[in-house]
Amino acid sequence: MFRNLIIIKKSIVALLWATILFSCKGNLDEVNKRNQISNDPQAKAYDINLFYTDSGKVKVNLRSPLVLDYTHFEFPYREFPNTVDVDFFDADSSKSSIFAKYAIIYEQTGLVDMQDSVSITTADGLILQAKQLYWDQNKGWIFTDQNYTITMPNGTTNNGQGFDANQKFTIFISRSNRGKQIIDQENEL
């Protein structure tokens, strides 16, 4: 009888250990699932209106209804899936603007990919429209291989495919273009 009691106790202890072992396994799987990097953004921001200032003066104002933050990825980025509208202010408070229906900013490279109805309006009235533009923030360079249209304040237009330009548009290299040039004859000698 004493021997049967020892066997029953050992069986109960083995059963308890097996139960504990399997219940920990289930919890460990749950913990591992939570620690895996998901494809979801680590943060979402709604209706942002961000101001960047320097020495008390507004330099940039960025607005967007939604920003998705994927900076927890190996190649981090921020996505603006529902439009982005940015105003840049010069020292004399003149304003240039960029609008796109979609944009993505790659943190490591400083490259901004703007897509779908991209429009740039400079302080002097130049309007550039394209399907897609890239802006290298580090080099201050804008470029595309897509079709574009430029309208100058005097009505001059330029339609082309592909260009490279500095962000002030003082350097503009078009790969192919055609357009209408308006010449002011009053100023001719």
GROMACS .gro file of C-alpha atoms in nm:
model
  189
    1MET     CA    1   0.000   0.000   0.000
    2PHE     CA    2   0.283   0.235   0.083
    3ARG     CA    3   0.432   0.159  -0.256
    4ASN     CA    4   0.103   0.248  -0.436
    5LEU     CA    5   0.093   0.579  -0.250
    6ILE     CA    6   0.445   0.669  -0.372
    7ILE     CA    7   0.349   0.579  -0.732
    8ILE     CA    8   0.033   0.795  -0.708
    9LYS     CA    9   0.235   1.090  -0.568
   10LYS     CA   10   0.495   1.057  -0.844
   11SER     CA   11   0.219   1.041  -1.107
   12ILE     CA   12   0.054   1.354  -0.967
   13VAL     CA   13   0.388   1.541  -0.963
   14ALA     CA   14   0.464   1.431  -1.323
   15LEU     CA   15   0.117   1.537  -1.434
   16LEU     CA   16   0.158   1.880  -1.267
   17TRP     CA   17   0.500   1.928  -1.433
   18ALA     CA   18   0.358   1.836  -1.774
   19THR     CA   19   0.069   2.079  -1.724
   20ILE     CA   20   0.305   2.361  -1.623
   21LEU     CA   21   0.540   2.287  -1.913
   22PHE     CA   22   0.266   2.294  -2.176
   23SER     CA   23   0.098   2.602  -2.031
   24CYS     CA   24   0.430   2.792  -2.040
   25LYS     CA   25   0.480   2.690  -2.401
   26GLY     CA   26   0.149   2.853  -2.494
   27ASN     CA   27   0.246   3.177  -2.318
   28LEU     CA   28   0.593   3.173  -2.475
   29ASP     CA   29   0.439   3.155  -2.822
   30GLU     CA   30   0.220   3.454  -2.739
   31VAL     CA   31   0.520   3.654  -2.612
   32ASN     CA   32   0.721   3.566  -2.926
   33LYS     CA   33   0.434   3.683  -3.148
   34ARG     CA   34   0.428   4.019  -2.974
   35ASN     CA   35   0.804   4.063  -3.008
   36GLN     CA   36   0.806   4.004  -3.384
   37ILE     CA   37   0.818   4.317  -3.603
   38SER     CA   38   0.483   4.357  -3.769
   39ASN     CA   39   0.413   4.518  -4.104
   40ASP     CA   40   0.196   4.772  -3.925
   41PRO     CA   41   0.322   5.127  -3.865
   42GLN     CA   42   0.464   5.189  -3.520
   43ALA     CA   43   0.265   5.513  -3.503
   44LYS     CA   44  -0.010   5.700  -3.686
   45ALA     CA   45  -0.065   6.074  -3.673
   46TYR     CA   46  -0.390   6.235  -3.784
   47ASP     CA   47  -0.453   6.590  -3.909
   48ILE     CA   48  -0.098   6.712  -3.857
   49ASN     CA   49   0.000   7.076  -3.895
   50LEU     CA   50   0.374   7.084  -3.826
   51PHE     CA   51   0.581   7.404  -3.812
   52TYR     CA   52   0.960   7.415  -3.831
   53THR     CA   53   1.104   7.739  -3.701
   54ASP     CA   54   1.453   7.884  -3.684
   55SER     CA   55   1.536   8.188  -3.470
   56GLY     CA   56   1.166   8.253  -3.415
   57LYS     CA   57   1.078   8.253  -3.788
   58VAL     CA   58   0.866   7.988  -3.959
   59LYS     CA   59   1.074   7.808  -4.223
   60VAL     CA   60   0.844   7.516  -4.312
   61ASN     CA   61   0.477   7.433  -4.254
   62LEU     CA   62   0.374   7.073  -4.332
   63ARG     CA   63   0.011   6.961  -4.334
   64SER     CA   64  -0.135   6.615  -4.391
   65PRO     CA   65  -0.447   6.427  -4.280
   66LEU     CA   66  -0.246   6.109  -4.206
   67VAL     CA   67   0.117   6.013  -4.146
   68LEU     CA   68   0.225   5.651  -4.100
   69ASP     CA   69   0.555   5.596  -3.918
   70TYR     CA   70   0.759   5.293  -4.026
   71THR     CA   71   1.086   5.405  -3.868
   72HIS     CA   72   1.107   5.076  -3.678
   73PHE     CA   73   1.190   4.894  -4.005
   74GLU     CA   74   1.546   4.816  -4.111
   75PHE     CA   75   1.507   5.079  -4.389
   76PRO     CA   76   1.296   5.339  -4.203
   77TYR     CA   77   1.043   5.567  -4.371
   78ARG     CA   78   0.736   5.783  -4.314
   79GLU     CA   79   0.437   5.763  -4.546
   80PHE     CA   80   0.178   6.028  -4.632
   81PRO     CA   81  -0.097   5.822  -4.803
   82ASN     CA   82  -0.371   6.089  -4.814
   83THR     CA   83  -0.199   6.405  -4.945
   84VAL     CA   84   0.076   6.625  -4.814
   85ASP     CA   85   0.097   7.003  -4.848
   86VAL     CA   86   0.420   7.184  -4.756
   87ASP     CA   87   0.499   7.557  -4.753
   88PHE     CA   88   0.861   7.681  -4.747
   89PHE     CA   89   0.936   8.036  -4.634
   90ASP     CA   90   1.248   8.230  -4.737
   91ALA     CA   91   1.421   8.495  -4.526
   92ASP     CA   92   1.205   8.764  -4.689
   93SER     CA   93   0.889   8.561  -4.596
   94SER     CA   94   0.820   8.470  -4.960
   95LYS     CA   95   0.649   8.133  -4.987
   96SER     CA   96   0.700   7.830  -5.213
   97SER     CA   97   0.466   7.530  -5.191
   98ILE     CA   98   0.460   7.159  -5.275
   99PHE     CA   99   0.147   6.945  -5.295
  100ALA     CA  100   0.116   6.571  -5.365
  101LYS     CA  101  -0.162   6.319  -5.315
  102TYR     CA  102   0.096   6.067  -5.188
  103ALA     CA  103   0.449   6.096  -5.050
  104ILE     CA  104   0.707   5.888  -4.871
  105ILE     CA  105   1.020   6.009  -4.690
  106TYR     CA  106   1.312   5.767  -4.657
  107GLU     CA  107   1.492   5.852  -4.333
  108GLN     CA  108   1.838   5.709  -4.410
  109THR     CA  109   1.878   5.859  -4.757
  110GLY     CA  110   1.685   6.185  -4.718
  111LEU     CA  111   1.499   6.103  -5.039
  112VAL     CA  112   1.135   6.212  -5.073
  113ASP     CA  113   0.917   6.037  -5.333
  114MET     CA  114   0.609   6.245  -5.422
  115GLN     CA  115   0.341   6.091  -5.644
  116ASP     CA  116   0.003   6.164  -5.801
  117SER     CA  117  -0.081   6.522  -5.896
  118VAL     CA  118   0.245   6.670  -5.771
  119SER     CA  119   0.252   7.049  -5.792
  120ILE     CA  120   0.528   7.292  -5.697
  121THR     CA  121   0.460   7.666  -5.687
  122THR     CA  122   0.765   7.886  -5.634
  123ALA     CA  123   0.767   8.228  -5.468
  124ASP     CA  124   0.809   8.398  -5.807
  125GLY     CA  125   0.500   8.225  -5.953
  126LEU     CA  126   0.651   7.933  -6.145
  127ILE     CA  127   0.422   7.627  -6.137
  128LEU     CA  128   0.560   7.279  -6.202
  129GLN     CA  129   0.323   6.982  -6.231
  130ALA     CA  130   0.418   6.615  -6.265
  131LYS     CA  131   0.295   6.264  -6.191
  132GLN     CA  132   0.599   6.190  -5.977
  133LEU     CA  133   0.895   6.387  -5.841
  134TYR     CA  134   1.191   6.294  -5.625
  135TRP     CA  135   1.354   6.540  -5.389
  136ASP     CA  136   1.698   6.467  -5.247
  137GLN     CA  137   1.688   6.678  -4.930
  138ASN     CA  138   2.059   6.626  -4.859
  139LYS     CA  139   2.171   6.755  -5.199
  140GLY     CA  140   1.886   7.003  -5.252
  141TRP     CA  141   1.805   6.840  -5.586
  142ILE     CA  142   1.469   6.762  -5.755
  143PHE     CA  143   1.432   6.516  -6.042
  144THR     CA  144   1.197   6.288  -6.236
  145ASP     CA  145   1.183   6.063  -6.541
  146GLN     CA  146   0.810   6.132  -6.581
  147ASN     CA  147   0.629   6.390  -6.794
  148TYR     CA  148   0.608   6.739  -6.650
  149THR     CA  149   0.462   7.082  -6.729
  150ILE     CA  150   0.606   7.415  -6.622
  151THR     CA  151   0.407   7.738  -6.643
  152MET     CA  152   0.593   8.065  -6.592
  153PRO     CA  153   0.425   8.374  -6.447
  154ASN     CA  154   0.427   8.538  -6.794
  155GLY     CA  155   0.240   8.245  -6.952
  156THR     CA  156   0.542   8.065  -7.100
  157THR     CA  157   0.491   7.687  -7.087
  158ASN     CA  158   0.733   7.399  -7.110
  159ASN     CA  159   0.624   7.036  -7.146
  160GLY     CA  160   0.884   6.766  -7.122
  161GLN     CA  161   0.986   6.427  -7.002
  162GLY     CA  162   1.246   6.401  -6.728
  163PHE     CA  163   1.447   6.678  -6.565
  164ASP     CA  164   1.702   6.752  -6.296
  165ALA     CA  165   1.699   7.081  -6.104
  166ASN     CA  166   1.824   7.238  -5.787
  167GLN     CA  167   1.549   7.314  -5.538
  168LYS     CA  168   1.560   7.688  -5.617
  169PHE     CA  169   1.515   7.609  -5.992
  170THR     CA  170   1.814   7.828  -6.083
  171ILE     CA  171   1.957   7.516  -6.250
  172PHE     CA  172   1.712   7.321  -6.466
  173ILE     CA  173   1.821   7.045  -6.704
  174SER     CA  174   1.541   6.899  -6.917
  175ARG     CA  175   1.593   6.569  -7.097
  176SER     CA  176   1.339   6.649  -7.371
  177ASN     CA  177   1.090   6.931  -7.394
  178ARG     CA  178   0.878   7.156  -7.608
  179GLY     CA  179   0.684   7.465  -7.518
  180LYS     CA  180   0.563   7.814  -7.588
  181GLN     CA  181   0.796   8.104  -7.515
  182ILE     CA  182   0.654   8.455  -7.462
  183ILE     CA  183   0.899   8.733  -7.544
  184ASP     CA  184   0.844   9.087  -7.421
  185GLN     CA  185   0.924   9.299  -7.729
  186GLU     CA  186   0.906   9.627  -7.539
  187ASN     CA  187   1.238   9.551  -7.371
  188GLU     CA  188   1.421   9.461  -7.694
  189LEU     CA  189   1.691   9.696  -7.825
   0.00000   0.00000   0.00000
